[in-house]
């Protein structure tokens, strides 16, 4: 390795392509190339956001209006089902925070799933670490999440709650959601190459995930069997901890933190492994 | 055949290949000699496409197939079949052959886009590609965004692109269209932008796949001058074109592919003449080789 490194410095890079198409690429090189092109993921998602906005009449305003309408619809739904039992403004703040965070994850999965097949020409034309494309999709989902933060703040303050330092803990929780989302985006991006109806199934999967996660209800109010499922539902600790910290200023227990970290890291590792060990086959399958 | 294989430091390859028997000095010596000559070494390369041709793969169909007891039907296409050749630094190599001969596939594998099914490719230097599909970003994006994204994807930094942007835009000569979505471009305008980006990436090796076929006469001349300028700096180029006149004029060497096999290698004039004779006589190339 050190010999190679010496040679590298003296001359042009050597690229060797051979037939070990199954299995992971050389990881240090892969991530060095990925890091070198990080601006590409950023610029790609910025352009995507611009296109998405250009296609709607009200443009940027839609980024704010869409999640707000969603929150309104779900609030109405919960009102009808529960005949008005959780009415407090704090509940609305919880609902808004949960839905916005949930849609960040769900948009990451859906955008990620389309990221390779939707960029088929690019993948056939240029050589770069393909993981950049699902990462760009997560960054796009993040770009749509950002404008919802002030909306949440408005509802939170209108509800008469005061700001607490514990709310800052929502930032690391969100960071873990991001790590989780990159793994999921990469996984579904690769799956979509093999099964083109993945994007058609995803909305159903997401709908179920939404109902079994503590978004429409508080984590400690979850029905007994939802809590049991929660052991297998990564969004249960992630969204639960997000709401606890951001809305109620509660510091989650060590167990919850551990669950969040474990889910985020395993989703990331699994998704990236699944993607990277197959990415060299993408070009012949598009 | 000379080989760079003791110096594995590839982006994609397995680095465990380094021969432990060679001392560092030996490696350095061999390394020097080799790099003075070879830019590309293709060794027994085969590429097979495995595509489900008649249908888009979906879970639904996979399940339906399982229920009906059908096997997954793959159409296997041997696009490149046991091809070996070397390219020295400073060569412009023409690649000719019929439609579907495997020319684009070969260029894609040298660019590192398609992994070899068997065999090995060694490339020394930065590669810039100008393949048949143009820049390939979303048609809603402007020319400017295409240039920036294309540069970032090939590993340039933002500053490097900003430095080069004017030069690229001037060379493509699109006027105000540079800030309009590329869906408003004619195919020639697309090709001009893609060409301009590719040649301004400071490549050691430039791969061009029929990129100039839609450019007008003025741009073709400009492109040729630019390519000659790059050649002056001892760059290596692979040019795929059905314009045999272009190949003769531009290239010093040529290879001829027929149904994925390499059937000829030599000076551009010789290969193009043989190819023209073959096309005129309508024989199979294999038969021709047998003589
Ligand atoms: N994505 C793909 N999936 C399956 N088969 C493919 C794919 N791309 C090309 N092929 C097949 O591989 C063979 C070689 O194709 P290739 O595009 O390399 O030919 P070419 O020499 O560039 O032809 P042309 O002169 O028309 O550009 C053809 O038989 C083609 O049908
Ligand atoms: Mg072609």
Coordinates of C-alpha atoms and ligand atoms in Angstrom, one line a residue:
Chain A
X1 CA 0.0 0.0 0.0
X2 CA 2.8 2.5 0.9
X3 CA 4.6 1.7 -2.4
X4 CA 1.5 2.4 -4.3
X5 CA 1.0 5.6 -2.3
X6 CA 4.6 6.7 -3.2
X7 CA 3.9 6.0 -6.9
X8 CA 0.7 7.9 -6.8
X9 CA 2.4 11.1 -5.8
X10 CA 4.9 11.0 -8.7
X11 CA 2.6 10.5 -11.6
X12 CA -0.8 10.3 -13.0
X13 CA -3.4 8.1 -11.4
X14 CA -3.7 4.6 -12.6
X15 CA -7.2 3.2 -12.9
X16 CA -7.5 -0.6 -13.1
X17 CA -10.9 -2.0 -14.0
X18 CA -11.3 -5.7 -13.7
X19 CA -14.0 -8.3 -13.4
X20 CA -14.5 -8.4 -9.6
X21 CA -17.9 -6.8 -10.2
X22 CA -19.5 -8.4 -7.1
X23 CA -18.3 -7.2 -3.8
X24 CA -17.4 -3.9 -2.4
X25 CA -15.0 -1.5 -4.1
X26 CA -11.8 -0.4 -2.4
X27 CA -13.4 1.6 0.4
X28 CA -10.7 4.3 1.1
X29 CA -10.5 5.2 -2.5
X30 CA -14.2 5.1 -2.9
X31 CA -14.8 7.5 0.0
X32 CA -12.0 9.8 -1.0
X33 CA -13.5 10.2 -4.4
X34 CA -16.9 10.6 -2.8
X35 CA -15.7 13.3 -0.5
X36 CA -13.9 15.1 -3.4
X37 CA -17.2 15.3 -5.2
X38 CA -19.4 16.3 -2.3
X39 CA -20.2 19.7 -3.9
X40 CA -21.8 17.6 -6.7
X41 CA -24.4 16.2 -4.3
X42 CA -25.1 19.6 -3.0
X43 CA -25.4 21.2 -6.4
X44 CA -27.5 18.3 -7.8
X45 CA -30.0 18.7 -5.0
X46 CA -30.1 22.4 -5.3
X47 CA -30.9 22.1 -9.0
X48 CA -33.5 19.4 -8.2
X49 CA -35.2 21.6 -5.7
X50 CA -35.2 24.5 -8.2
X51 CA -36.9 22.2 -10.8
X52 CA -39.5 21.0 -8.3
X53 CA -40.4 24.5 -7.5
X54 CA -40.4 25.7 -11.1
X55 CA -43.1 23.1 -11.8
X56 CA -45.6 24.5 -9.4
X57 CA -47.4 27.8 -9.8
X58 CA -46.7 29.1 -6.4
X59 CA -43.1 27.8 -6.4
X60 CA -41.2 28.3 -3.1
X61 CA -44.4 29.0 -1.2
X62 CA -45.5 25.4 -1.8
X63 CA -42.6 24.1 0.2
X64 CA -44.3 25.7 3.3
X65 CA -47.9 25.2 2.3
X66 CA -47.7 21.5 1.5
X67 CA -46.5 20.3 4.9
X68 CA -48.9 22.7 6.5
X69 CA -51.9 21.3 4.6
X70 CA -50.7 17.8 5.5
X71 CA -50.6 18.7 9.2
X72 CA -54.1 20.2 8.9
X73 CA -55.5 17.1 7.3
X74 CA -54.0 14.8 9.9
X75 CA -55.2 17.0 12.7
X76 CA -58.7 16.9 11.3
X77 CA -58.4 13.1 10.9
X78 CA -57.4 12.6 14.5
X79 CA -60.1 14.9 15.7
X80 CA -62.7 12.8 13.9
X81 CA -61.3 9.5 15.2
X82 CA -60.8 10.5 18.8
X83 CA -63.9 12.7 19.0
X84 CA -61.7 15.5 20.2
X85 CA -59.8 14.0 23.1
X86 CA -56.3 15.5 22.5
X87 CA -57.1 19.0 21.6
X88 CA -54.2 21.0 23.2
X89 CA -51.9 23.2 21.2
X90 CA -49.1 21.1 22.5
X91 CA -50.6 18.2 20.7
X92 CA -50.7 20.2 17.5
X93 CA -47.1 21.1 17.9
X94 CA -46.3 17.4 18.4
X95 CA -48.3 16.5 15.3
X96 CA -46.6 19.1 13.2
X97 CA -43.1 18.2 14.4
X98 CA -43.7 14.5 13.8
X99 CA -45.2 14.9 10.3
X100 CA -42.5 17.2 9.2
X101 CA -39.8 14.8 10.4
X102 CA -41.6 11.8 9.0
X103 CA -41.9 13.4 5.6
X104 CA -38.2 14.1 5.6
X105 CA -37.5 10.4 6.0
X106 CA -40.2 9.4 3.6
X107 CA -39.1 12.0 0.9
X108 CA -35.5 10.7 1.3
X109 CA -36.7 7.1 0.6
X110 CA -38.9 8.1 -2.3
X111 CA -36.3 10.5 -3.8
X112 CA -33.5 8.0 -3.2
X113 CA -35.4 5.2 -4.9
X114 CA -35.7 7.2 -8.1
X115 CA -32.1 8.6 -7.9
X116 CA -30.4 6.0 -10.0
X117 CA -33.0 5.1 -12.5
X118 CA -34.0 8.7 -12.9
X119 CA -30.4 9.7 -13.7
X120 CA -29.9 6.8 -16.1
X121 CA -28.2 8.9 -18.8
X122 CA -25.8 10.3 -16.3
X123 CA -24.9 6.9 -14.9
X124 CA -24.3 5.6 -18.5
X125 CA -22.2 8.6 -19.3
X126 CA -19.9 9.4 -16.4
X127 CA -17.9 7.5 -13.8
X128 CA -18.2 8.7 -10.2
X129 CA -19.2 7.1 -6.9
X130 CA -22.8 6.4 -7.4
X131 CA -23.6 6.9 -3.7
X132 CA -23.6 10.6 -4.5
X133 CA -27.0 10.3 -6.1
X134 CA -29.0 8.9 -3.1
X135 CA -27.1 11.3 -0.9
X136 CA -28.2 14.2 -3.1
X137 CA -31.8 12.9 -2.7
X138 CA -31.5 13.0 1.1
X139 CA -30.1 16.5 0.8
X140 CA -33.1 17.5 -1.4
X141 CA -35.5 16.1 1.3
X142 CA -33.5 18.2 3.8
X143 CA -34.0 21.2 1.7
X144 CA -37.7 20.7 1.8
X145 CA -37.6 20.1 5.6
X146 CA -35.8 23.3 6.5
X147 CA -38.7 25.7 5.7
X148 CA -40.9 23.7 8.0
X149 CA -38.8 24.5 11.1
X150 CA -40.0 28.1 11.4
X151 CA -43.6 26.8 11.0
X152 CA -43.2 24.5 13.9
X153 CA -41.7 27.3 16.0
X154 CA -44.7 29.5 15.3
X155 CA -47.1 26.8 16.4
X156 CA -45.0 26.1 19.4
X157 CA -44.8 29.6 20.6
X158 CA -48.5 30.3 19.8
X159 CA -49.3 27.3 21.9
X160 CA -47.8 29.3 24.9
X161 CA -44.9 26.9 25.4
X162 CA -41.5 28.4 26.4
X163 CA -38.2 27.4 24.8
X164 CA -36.1 25.0 26.8
X165 CA -32.4 23.9 26.5
X166 CA -33.5 20.3 26.2
X167 CA -35.0 21.2 22.8
X168 CA -31.5 21.4 21.4
X169 CA -31.2 17.7 21.8
X170 CA -33.6 17.4 18.8
X171 CA -30.6 18.3 16.6
X172 CA -28.6 15.2 17.3
X173 CA -31.7 13.1 17.0
X174 CA -32.3 14.7 13.6
X175 CA -28.7 13.9 12.7
X176 CA -29.4 10.3 13.4
X177 CA -32.5 10.4 11.3
X178 CA -30.3 11.8 8.5
X179 CA -27.8 8.9 8.8
X180 CA -30.8 6.5 8.8
X181 CA -32.3 8.2 5.7
X182 CA -29.0 7.9 3.7
X183 CA -29.0 4.2 4.4
X184 CA -32.6 3.8 3.3
X185 CA -32.2 6.0 0.2
X186 CA -29.2 4.0 -0.9
X187 CA -31.1 0.7 -0.3
X188 CA -34.1 1.7 -2.2
X189 CA -32.1 3.3 -5.0
X190 CA -30.4 -0.1 -5.6
X191 CA -33.6 -2.0 -5.2
X192 CA -35.3 0.2 -7.8
X193 CA -32.7 -0.8 -10.4
X194 CA -33.7 -4.5 -10.0
X195 CA -37.4 -3.9 -9.4
X196 CA -38.8 -0.9 -11.2
X197 CA -42.1 -1.0 -9.2
X198 CA -40.3 -0.2 -5.9
X199 CA -41.4 3.4 -6.1
X200 CA -44.9 2.2 -6.5
X201 CA -44.8 0.2 -3.3
X202 CA -43.1 2.8 -1.2
X203 CA -46.1 5.0 -0.6
X204 CA -47.9 2.1 1.0
X205 CA -44.9 1.1 3.1
X206 CA -44.6 4.7 4.2
X207 CA -48.3 5.0 5.1
X208 CA -48.0 1.9 7.4
X209 CA -44.8 3.3 8.9
X210 CA -46.6 6.6 9.7
X211 CA -49.4 4.8 11.5
X212 CA -47.2 2.6 13.6
X213 CA -44.9 5.4 14.6
X214 CA -45.6 8.0 17.3
X215 CA -46.6 10.8 15.0
X216 CA -50.4 10.9 15.4
X217 CA -50.1 10.0 19.1
X218 CA -47.4 10.4 21.8
X219 CA -44.9 7.6 22.2
X220 CA -46.0 6.8 25.7
X221 CA -49.6 6.7 24.6
X222 CA -49.0 4.1 21.9
X223 CA -51.3 1.2 22.0
X224 CA -49.7 -1.8 23.6
X225 CA -49.2 -3.7 20.3
X226 CA -47.7 -0.7 18.6
X227 CA -45.2 -0.5 21.3
X228 CA -44.4 -4.1 20.7
X229 CA -44.0 -3.5 17.0
X230 CA -42.0 -0.4 17.9
X231 CA -39.1 -2.8 18.8
X232 CA -38.9 -3.6 15.1
X233 CA -39.8 -0.1 13.8
X234 CA -36.8 2.1 13.6
X235 CA -39.0 5.2 13.3
X236 CA -40.5 4.5 16.8
X237 CA -37.5 5.5 18.8
X238 CA -36.3 8.1 16.2
X239 CA -39.5 10.0 15.8
X240 CA -40.4 9.4 19.5
X241 CA -37.2 11.0 20.7
X242 CA -37.6 13.8 18.2
X243 CA -41.0 14.7 19.6
X244 CA -40.0 14.2 23.2
X245 CA -37.0 16.6 22.9
X246 CA -38.4 19.2 20.5
X247 CA -42.0 19.4 21.7
X248 CA -41.9 18.5 25.4
X249 CA -38.3 19.2 26.3
X250 CA -37.9 15.7 27.8
X251 CA -34.5 14.1 27.7
X252 CA -35.0 10.6 26.3
X253 CA -33.8 7.6 28.3
X254 CA -30.5 5.9 27.6
X255 CA -32.3 3.0 26.1
X256 CA -34.1 5.2 23.6
X257 CA -30.8 6.9 22.6
X258 CA -29.1 3.5 22.1
X259 CA -32.0 2.3 20.0
X260 CA -31.8 5.5 17.8
X261 CA -28.0 5.1 17.3
X262 CA -28.2 1.4 16.7
X263 CA -31.0 1.8 14.0
X264 CA -29.3 4.7 12.3
X265 CA -25.9 3.0 12.1
X266 CA -27.2 -0.3 11.0
X267 CA -29.5 1.2 8.4
X268 CA -26.6 3.2 7.1
X269 CA -24.2 0.3 6.9
X270 CA -26.7 -2.1 5.5
X271 CA -28.0 0.4 2.9
X272 CA -24.6 1.5 1.7
X273 CA -23.3 -2.1 1.6
X274 CA -26.3 -3.2 -0.5
X275 CA -25.8 -0.2 -2.8
X276 CA -22.0 -0.2 -3.2
X277 CA -21.6 -3.9 -3.7
X278 CA -24.0 -3.7 -6.6
X279 CA -23.3 -0.3 -8.1
X280 CA -20.9 -1.4 -10.7
X281 CA -23.7 -3.5 -12.2
X282 CA -26.1 -0.6 -12.5
X283 CA -24.8 0.6 -15.9
X284 CA -25.6 -2.8 -17.6
X285 CA -29.1 -2.9 -16.1
X286 CA -30.4 0.6 -16.9
Chain B
X1 CA 1.9 -7.3 -23.8
X2 CA 3.2 -4.7 -21.4
X3 CA 1.3 -4.3 -18.2
X4 CA 0.8 -1.8 -15.5
X5 CA -0.7 -4.5 -13.2
X6 CA 1.9 -4.3 -10.5
X7 CA 0.8 -0.8 -9.6
X8 CA -2.7 -1.3 -8.6
X9 CA -4.1 1.8 -7.1
X10 CA -7.4 1.9 -8.9
X11 CA -10.6 3.6 -8.0
X12 CA -12.5 0.4 -8.4
X13 CA -10.1 -2.5 -8.6
X14 CA -9.0 -4.8 -5.9
X15 CA -5.7 -3.5 -4.4
X16 CA -4.6 -6.9 -3.3
X17 CA -2.9 -7.5 -6.6
X18 CA 0.5 -6.0 -5.9
X19 CA 3.2 -8.6 -6.5
X20 CA 5.1 -9.0 -3.2
X21 CA 8.1 -10.4 -5.1
X22 CA 9.0 -7.0 -6.6
X23 CA 11.2 -4.6 -4.6
X24 CA 10.2 -0.9 -4.5
X25 CA 13.1 0.1 -6.8
X26 CA 12.2 -2.5 -9.3
X27 CA 8.6 -1.4 -9.3
X28 CA 9.8 2.2 -9.8
X29 CA 12.0 1.3 -12.8
X30 CA 9.3 -0.8 -14.5
X31 CA 6.8 1.8 -13.7
X32 CA 8.9 4.6 -15.4
X33 CA 9.3 2.6 -18.6
X34 CA 5.8 1.6 -18.8
X35 CA 4.3 5.0 -18.2
X36 CA 6.5 6.5 -20.9
X37 CA 4.6 4.4 -23.4
X38 CA 1.2 3.1 -22.4
X39 CA -1.9 5.1 -21.7
X40 CA -4.4 2.3 -22.0
X41 CA -4.0 -1.4 -21.9
X42 CA -7.0 -3.6 -22.6
X43 CA -6.5 -7.3 -21.9
X44 CA -8.9 -10.0 -23.0
X45 CA -11.8 -7.8 -22.3
X46 CA -15.3 -9.2 -22.6
X47 CA -18.5 -7.4 -21.7
X48 CA -21.8 -9.1 -21.5
X49 CA -25.1 -7.2 -21.1
X50 CA -27.7 -9.2 -19.1
X51 CA -30.9 -7.4 -19.7
X52 CA -34.5 -8.4 -19.5
X53 CA -35.1 -7.0 -23.0
X54 CA -38.8 -7.4 -23.5
X55 CA -40.0 -6.1 -20.2
X56 CA -39.2 -3.8 -17.3
X57 CA -38.2 -5.8 -14.3
X58 CA -40.8 -5.5 -11.4
X59 CA -41.6 -7.4 -8.3
X60 CA -45.1 -8.1 -9.7
X61 CA -43.6 -9.9 -12.7
X62 CA -41.0 -11.7 -10.6
X63 CA -43.8 -13.0 -8.3
X64 CA -46.0 -13.9 -11.3
X65 CA -43.1 -15.7 -12.9
X66 CA -42.4 -17.7 -9.7
X67 CA -46.1 -18.7 -9.5
X68 CA -46.1 -19.8 -13.1
X69 CA -42.8 -21.5 -12.6
X70 CA -41.1 -19.5 -15.3
X71 CA -37.4 -18.8 -15.1
X72 CA -36.1 -15.2 -15.3
X73 CA -35.6 -14.6 -19.0
X74 CA -32.4 -12.8 -19.6
X75 CA -31.2 -11.7 -22.9
X76 CA -27.5 -12.1 -22.8
X77 CA -25.6 -9.9 -25.3
X78 CA -21.9 -10.3 -25.7
X79 CA -21.2 -6.7 -26.7
X80 CA -17.4 -7.0 -26.5
X81 CA -15.7 -10.4 -26.9
X82 CA -12.1 -11.1 -25.9
X83 CA -10.6 -7.8 -27.1
X84 CA -7.0 -6.9 -26.3
X85 CA -5.0 -3.9 -27.4
X86 CA -2.7 -1.2 -26.1
X87 CA -2.7 2.5 -26.7
X88 CA 0.5 4.6 -26.3
X89 CA 0.5 8.1 -24.9
X90 CA -0.1 10.7 -27.6
X91 CA -2.1 8.4 -29.9
X92 CA -5.4 9.3 -31.5
X93 CA -7.0 6.0 -32.0
X94 CA -10.0 5.7 -34.3
X95 CA -12.6 3.0 -33.4
X96 CA -14.8 1.8 -36.3
X97 CA -17.3 -0.9 -36.9
X98 CA -21.0 -1.5 -37.8
X99 CA -23.9 -0.4 -35.6
X100 CA -23.9 -2.6 -32.5
X101 CA -20.3 -3.7 -32.9
X102 CA -19.6 -2.7 -29.4
X103 CA -17.8 0.6 -29.8
X104 CA -19.7 2.6 -27.2
X105 CA -19.5 -0.4 -24.8
X106 CA -15.8 -0.5 -25.2
X107 CA -15.4 3.3 -24.5
X108 CA -17.7 3.0 -21.5
X109 CA -15.6 0.3 -20.0
X110 CA -12.4 2.2 -20.5
X111 CA -14.1 5.2 -18.8
X112 CA -14.8 2.9 -15.8
X113 CA -18.6 3.1 -16.3
X114 CA -19.1 -0.5 -17.2
X115 CA -17.2 -3.2 -15.3
X116 CA -15.6 -5.9 -17.4
X117 CA -17.3 -9.2 -17.3
X118 CA -13.9 -10.8 -17.8
X119 CA -10.5 -9.4 -18.5
X120 CA -8.8 -6.3 -17.4
X121 CA -8.3 -2.6 -18.4
X122 CA -5.5 -0.4 -17.2
X123 CA -5.7 3.3 -17.7
X124 CA -3.1 5.9 -16.8
X125 CA -4.2 9.5 -16.4
X126 CA -7.3 11.5 -15.9
X127 CA -10.1 10.5 -18.3
X128 CA -12.7 12.8 -19.7
X129 CA -15.6 11.3 -21.6
X130 CA -17.7 12.7 -24.3
X131 CA -20.1 9.9 -24.9
X132 CA -23.1 9.5 -27.2
X133 CA -25.6 10.8 -24.7
X134 CA -24.3 14.3 -24.1
X135 CA -24.0 15.7 -20.6
X136 CA -27.0 13.7 -19.5
X137 CA -28.6 15.9 -16.8
X138 CA -32.2 16.8 -16.4
X139 CA -33.5 18.7 -19.5
X140 CA -35.0 21.4 -17.3
X141 CA -31.5 22.4 -16.1
X142 CA -29.8 25.3 -17.8
X143 CA -26.6 25.0 -19.8
X144 CA -24.8 26.7 -16.9
X145 CA -26.1 24.2 -14.4
X146 CA -25.1 21.4 -16.8
X147 CA -21.5 22.7 -17.0
X148 CA -21.2 23.1 -13.2
X149 CA -22.7 19.7 -12.5
X150 CA -20.6 18.0 -15.2
X151 CA -17.4 19.5 -13.9
X152 CA -18.2 18.6 -10.3
X153 CA -19.1 15.0 -11.3
X154 CA -15.8 14.6 -12.9
X155 CA -14.0 15.7 -9.8
X156 CA -13.2 19.4 -10.4
X157 CA -13.6 21.8 -7.5
X158 CA -16.0 24.7 -7.6
X159 CA -13.2 27.2 -8.1
X160 CA -11.7 25.3 -10.9
X161 CA -15.1 25.2 -12.7
X162 CA -15.6 28.9 -12.1
X163 CA -12.2 29.6 -13.6
X164 CA -13.0 27.6 -16.6
X165 CA -16.6 28.5 -17.1
X166 CA -16.1 31.5 -19.4
X167 CA -13.8 29.6 -21.6
X168 CA -16.3 26.7 -21.8
X169 CA -19.2 29.0 -22.6
X170 CA -17.2 30.9 -25.1
X171 CA -16.1 27.8 -26.9
X172 CA -19.6 26.3 -27.0
X173 CA -20.7 29.7 -28.3
X174 CA -24.4 29.4 -27.3
X175 CA -24.9 33.1 -26.5
X176 CA -27.9 33.7 -24.2
X177 CA -28.9 30.1 -24.4
X178 CA -26.3 29.2 -21.8
X179 CA -28.8 30.3 -19.2
X180 CA -31.8 28.6 -20.7
X181 CA -32.9 25.0 -20.0
X182 CA -31.2 22.4 -22.2
X183 CA -34.6 21.2 -23.5
X184 CA -34.6 24.4 -25.6
X185 CA -31.4 23.3 -27.3
X186 CA -31.0 21.8 -30.7
X187 CA -29.1 18.5 -30.7
X188 CA -26.1 20.3 -32.2
X189 CA -26.1 22.9 -29.4
X190 CA -26.2 20.0 -26.9
X191 CA -23.3 18.4 -28.6
X192 CA -21.3 21.7 -28.6
X193 CA -21.8 22.2 -24.9
X194 CA -20.9 18.6 -24.1
X195 CA -17.8 18.8 -26.3
X196 CA -16.7 22.1 -24.7
X197 CA -17.0 20.7 -21.2
X198 CA -15.1 17.5 -22.1
X199 CA -12.1 19.2 -23.7
X200 CA -11.8 21.8 -21.0
X201 CA -11.5 19.2 -18.2
X202 CA -7.7 19.0 -18.9
X203 CA -7.9 15.3 -19.6
X204 CA -4.9 13.1 -20.2
X205 CA -7.2 10.8 -22.0
X206 CA -10.2 11.9 -24.0
X207 CA -12.9 9.5 -25.1
X208 CA -15.2 10.8 -27.8
X209 CA -18.2 8.8 -29.0
X210 CA -19.8 10.3 -32.2
X211 CA -20.0 13.5 -30.4
X212 CA -19.4 15.7 -33.4
X213 CA -21.8 14.1 -35.8
X214 CA -24.5 16.8 -35.1
X215 CA -22.2 19.8 -35.0
X216 CA -22.2 22.2 -38.0
X217 CA -19.3 22.7 -40.3
X218 CA -17.9 25.7 -38.4
X219 CA -18.0 23.9 -35.1
X220 CA -16.5 20.8 -36.5
X221 CA -13.5 22.9 -37.7
X222 CA -13.2 24.6 -34.3
X223 CA -13.4 21.2 -32.6
X224 CA -10.7 19.8 -34.8
X225 CA -8.4 22.7 -34.0
X226 CA -9.0 22.2 -30.3
X227 CA -8.3 18.5 -30.6
X228 CA -5.1 19.2 -32.4
X229 CA -4.1 21.6 -29.7
X230 CA -4.7 18.9 -27.1
X231 CA -2.7 16.5 -29.2
X232 CA 0.2 18.9 -29.1
X233 CA 0.3 18.3 -25.4
X234 CA 0.7 14.6 -25.9
X235 CA -2.8 13.6 -24.9
X236 CA -4.4 10.4 -25.8
X237 CA -7.7 10.2 -27.6
X238 CA -10.1 7.5 -28.6
X239 CA -12.5 8.6 -31.3
X240 CA -15.6 6.6 -32.3
X241 CA -17.1 7.8 -35.6
X242 CA -19.0 6.6 -38.6
X243 CA -17.4 9.4 -40.6
X244 CA -14.5 7.4 -42.1
X245 CA -13.0 10.6 -43.6
X246 CA -12.8 12.1 -40.1
X247 CA -11.1 9.0 -38.8
X248 CA -8.5 9.1 -41.6
X249 CA -7.8 12.8 -41.2
X250 CA -7.8 12.9 -37.4
X251 CA -6.4 9.5 -36.2
X252 CA -3.0 8.0 -36.6
X253 CA -4.1 4.5 -35.5
X254 CA -7.4 2.7 -35.7
X255 CA -9.1 -0.5 -34.5
X256 CA -12.0 -2.2 -36.1
X257 CA -14.6 -4.1 -34.2
X258 CA -17.1 -6.5 -35.7
X259 CA -19.8 -8.2 -33.5
X260 CA -17.7 -7.5 -30.4
X261 CA -14.5 -8.9 -31.8
X262 CA -11.4 -7.0 -32.7
X263 CA -10.8 -7.8 -36.3
X264 CA -8.2 -5.2 -37.3
X265 CA -5.6 -2.9 -35.8
X266 CA -3.2 -0.7 -37.7
X267 CA -2.7 2.7 -39.2
X268 CA -6.0 4.6 -39.7
X269 CA -5.6 4.7 -43.5
X270 CA -5.1 0.9 -43.7
X271 CA -7.9 0.0 -41.3
X272 CA -10.4 2.4 -42.9
X273 CA -9.5 1.0 -46.4
X274 CA -9.9 -2.6 -45.3
X275 CA -13.2 -1.7 -43.6
X276 CA -14.5 0.1 -46.7
X277 CA -13.5 -2.9 -48.9
X278 CA -15.3 -5.2 -46.5
X279 CA -18.5 -3.2 -46.4
X280 CA -18.4 -2.9 -50.2
X281 CA -18.0 -6.7 -50.7
X282 CA -20.6 -7.5 -48.1
X283 CA -18.6 -10.4 -46.6
X284 CA -18.5 -11.4 -43.0
X285 CA -15.4 -10.0 -41.3
X286 CA -14.5 -13.4 -39.9
X287 CA -14.3 -14.8 -43.4
X288 CA -12.3 -11.8 -44.4
X289 CA -9.9 -12.4 -41.6
X290 CA -9.5 -16.0 -42.6
X291 CA -7.9 -15.0 -46.0
Ligands
LIG1 N1 -27.9 -1.2 -22.1 C1 -27.8 -2.2 -22.9 N2 -28.4 -3.4 -22.5 C2 -28.4 -4.5 -23.3 N3 -27.7 -4.5 -24.5 C3 -27.0 -3.4 -24.9 C4 -27.1 -2.2 -24.1 N4 -26.3 -1.3 -24.8 C5 -25.9 -1.9 -25.9 N5 -26.3 -3.2 -26.0 C6 -26.0 -4.2 -27.0 O1 -24.6 -4.3 -27.1 C7 -24.1 -4.4 -28.4 C8 -23.1 -3.3 -28.6 O2 -23.7 -2.0 -28.5 P1 -22.9 -0.6 -28.6 O3 -23.7 0.5 -28.2 O4 -21.6 -0.8 -27.9 O5 -22.6 -0.6 -30.2 P2 -21.9 0.6 -31.1 O6 -20.8 -0.1 -31.7 O7 -21.6 1.8 -30.2 O8 -23.0 0.9 -32.2 P3 -23.4 2.3 -32.9 O9 -22.4 2.4 -34.0 O10 -24.8 2.1 -33.3 O11 -23.3 3.4 -31.8 C9 -25.4 -4.2 -29.3 O12 -25.7 -5.5 -29.7 C10 -26.4 -3.7 -28.4 O13 -27.7 -4.2 -28.7
LIG2 MG1 -22.4 3.7 -30.1

